[in-house]
Short mmCIF file of C-alpha atoms in Angstrom, two decimals:
data_model
loop_
_atom_site.label_atom_id
_atom_site.label_comp_id
_atom_site.label_asym_id
_atom_site.label_seq_id
_atom_site.Cartn_x
_atom_site.Cartn_y
_atom_site.Cartn_z
CA MET A 1 25.70 66.98 69.81
CA LEU A 2 22.23 68.14 68.83
CA LEU A 3 21.21 67.81 72.49
CA VAL A 4 24.11 70.06 73.52
CA TYR A 5 22.96 72.71 71.04
CA ILE A 6 19.37 72.44 72.26
CA CYS A 7 20.58 72.91 75.85
CA LEU A 8 22.54 76.02 74.81
CA VAL A 9 19.63 77.56 72.90
CA VAL A 10 17.13 76.96 75.70
CA ILE A 11 19.52 78.37 78.32
CA ALA A 12 20.31 81.41 76.16
CA ARG A 13 16.58 82.07 75.70
CA PHE A 14 15.92 82.19 79.43
CA VAL A 15 19.15 83.90 80.44
CA TYR A 16 19.38 86.75 77.95
CA PHE A 17 15.78 87.58 77.07
CA PRO A 18 13.02 88.75 79.42
CA LEU A 19 10.43 86.15 80.39
CA HIS A 20 7.62 88.70 80.19
CA PHE A 21 6.22 89.93 76.90
CA VAL A 22 6.97 93.46 75.73
CA ASP A 23 4.21 94.78 73.44
CA GLY A 24 3.01 91.20 72.92
CA LYS A 25 6.45 89.92 71.85
CA ILE A 26 9.49 88.44 73.53
CA GLY A 27 11.72 91.33 74.63
CA THR A 28 14.93 92.04 72.79
CA LEU A 29 18.45 91.79 74.15
CA THR A 30 19.95 95.19 74.86
CA ILE A 31 23.72 95.51 75.09
CA GLY A 32 25.14 98.14 77.42
CA PHE A 33 25.84 98.86 81.06
CA SER A 34 23.52 99.68 83.92
CA THR A 35 24.04 102.92 85.77
CA THR A 36 25.49 101.42 88.95
CA LEU A 37 27.47 98.30 89.71
CA SER A 38 25.05 97.37 92.51
CA ASP A 39 22.31 97.14 89.85
CA MET A 40 24.42 94.74 87.85
CA ILE A 41 25.89 92.26 90.31
CA SER A 42 25.03 90.56 93.60
CA LEU A 43 27.78 88.64 95.38
CA ILE A 44 26.03 87.99 98.70
CA PRO A 45 24.52 84.48 98.59
CA PHE A 46 20.76 84.28 99.11
CA PHE A 47 20.50 88.01 99.92
CA PHE A 48 18.01 88.83 97.15
CA LEU A 49 16.75 85.33 96.45
CA PHE A 50 13.46 85.66 98.32
CA ASP A 51 12.97 89.44 98.37
CA ARG A 52 13.56 90.49 94.77
CA TYR A 53 10.19 89.45 93.38
CA ASP A 54 7.12 87.32 94.01
CA GLY A 55 8.20 84.53 91.67
CA TRP A 56 11.13 83.45 93.84
CA LEU A 57 10.05 79.79 94.00
CA ILE A 58 9.77 79.57 90.22
CA ASN A 59 13.20 81.25 90.01
CA ILE A 60 14.74 78.61 92.28
CA ILE A 61 13.11 75.66 90.53
CA GLY A 62 13.77 77.13 87.07
CA ASN A 63 17.45 77.85 87.72
CA ILE A 64 18.00 74.31 88.96
CA ALA A 65 15.86 72.56 86.33
CA MET A 66 17.35 74.53 83.44
CA PHE A 67 20.79 73.05 84.10
CA ILE A 68 19.88 69.43 84.91
CA PRO A 69 20.08 68.57 81.17
CA VAL A 70 23.62 69.99 81.07
CA GLY A 71 24.67 67.52 83.76
CA ILE A 72 23.12 64.67 81.77
CA VAL A 73 23.89 65.59 78.15
CA TRP A 74 27.44 66.96 78.37
CA PRO A 75 29.04 63.76 79.76
CA ILE A 76 27.24 61.76 77.09
CA CYS A 77 28.60 63.98 74.32
CA PHE A 78 32.04 64.78 75.76
CA ARG A 79 34.01 61.67 76.77
CA LYS A 80 36.48 63.64 78.91
CA LEU A 81 33.64 64.47 81.30
CA ASP A 82 33.85 60.95 82.70
CA ASN A 83 32.96 61.66 86.32
CA ILE A 84 30.78 63.95 88.41
CA LYS A 85 33.60 66.29 89.43
CA LYS A 86 34.69 67.00 85.86
CA THR A 87 31.09 67.48 84.75
CA VAL A 88 30.31 69.90 87.57
CA PHE A 89 33.57 71.80 86.96
CA ALA A 90 32.73 72.19 83.25
CA GLY A 91 29.22 73.29 84.24
CA ILE A 92 30.54 75.88 86.70
CA CYS A 93 32.85 77.31 84.02
CA PHE A 94 29.90 77.59 81.62
CA ILE A 95 27.69 79.15 84.31
CA ILE A 96 30.34 81.73 85.25
CA PHE A 97 30.72 82.61 81.56
CA ILE A 98 26.96 83.15 81.34
CA GLU A 99 26.84 85.27 84.50
CA LEU A 100 29.78 87.44 83.41
CA SER A 101 28.32 87.89 79.93
CA GLN A 102 25.15 89.27 81.54
CA LEU A 103 27.22 92.23 82.73
CA LEU A 104 27.08 93.42 79.12
CA CYS A 105 23.29 93.28 78.99
CA ILE A 106 21.01 96.03 80.24
CA GLU A 107 18.24 94.72 82.50
CA ARG A 108 20.12 91.47 83.20
CA HIS A 109 21.63 90.79 86.59
CA THR A 110 24.70 88.78 87.58
CA ASP A 111 23.91 86.94 90.79
CA ILE A 112 25.81 84.45 92.94
CA ASP A 113 22.46 82.78 93.67
CA ASP A 114 22.19 81.86 90.01
CA VAL A 115 25.67 80.31 90.09
CA ILE A 116 24.73 78.24 93.15
CA LEU A 117 21.34 77.15 91.80
CA ASN A 118 22.60 76.44 88.27
CA THR A 119 25.51 74.42 89.64
CA SER A 120 23.04 72.45 91.77
CA GLY A 121 21.18 71.61 88.58
CA VAL A 122 24.34 70.40 86.86
CA LEU A 123 25.19 68.32 89.93
CA ILE A 124 21.72 66.74 90.05
CA GLY A 125 21.88 65.90 86.34
CA ALA A 126 25.37 64.44 86.65
CA CYS A 127 24.34 62.36 89.68
CA ILE A 128 21.36 60.98 87.74
CA LEU A 129 23.50 60.07 84.72
CA PHE A 130 26.37 58.52 86.64
CA ALA A 131 23.97 56.59 88.92
CA ILE A 132 22.30 55.12 85.82
CA ARG A 133 25.69 54.28 84.32
CA LYS A 134 26.81 52.66 87.57
CA SER A 135 23.61 50.62 87.89
CA ARG A 136 24.04 49.34 84.34
CA ASN A 137 27.63 48.29 85.04
CA ASP A 138 26.67 46.48 88.29
CA VAL A 139 24.11 44.27 86.54
CA PRO A 140 25.66 40.87 85.67
#
């Protein structure tokens, strides 16, 4: 279970707090609403993915990599997540919770791209874990 908690803390750090330093410190989480809904949410897949900022490649890799451990650790800790579909479904539910909770945070953005990329990470992690489990069971 410690690995689950570590996954949650690491994800919360990157999701809710700015990656850049503010006055030499990690920025604080600010609760509230942005002025317009279009500033808060993006439902068009891949619309802003490449145009929003220069670090788009790091964003893609980071969003996928951040959730690979979820796909690996959760099925190990939670026995009911005994196949890839259940693991990915649990991951999607968690990801949607995260994205919706960002609606309450000023300067955070809810984006369908994040859901797609994060889910890809969970899927990759689950595929790795279940492939390892399958290879262990096939060995005589």
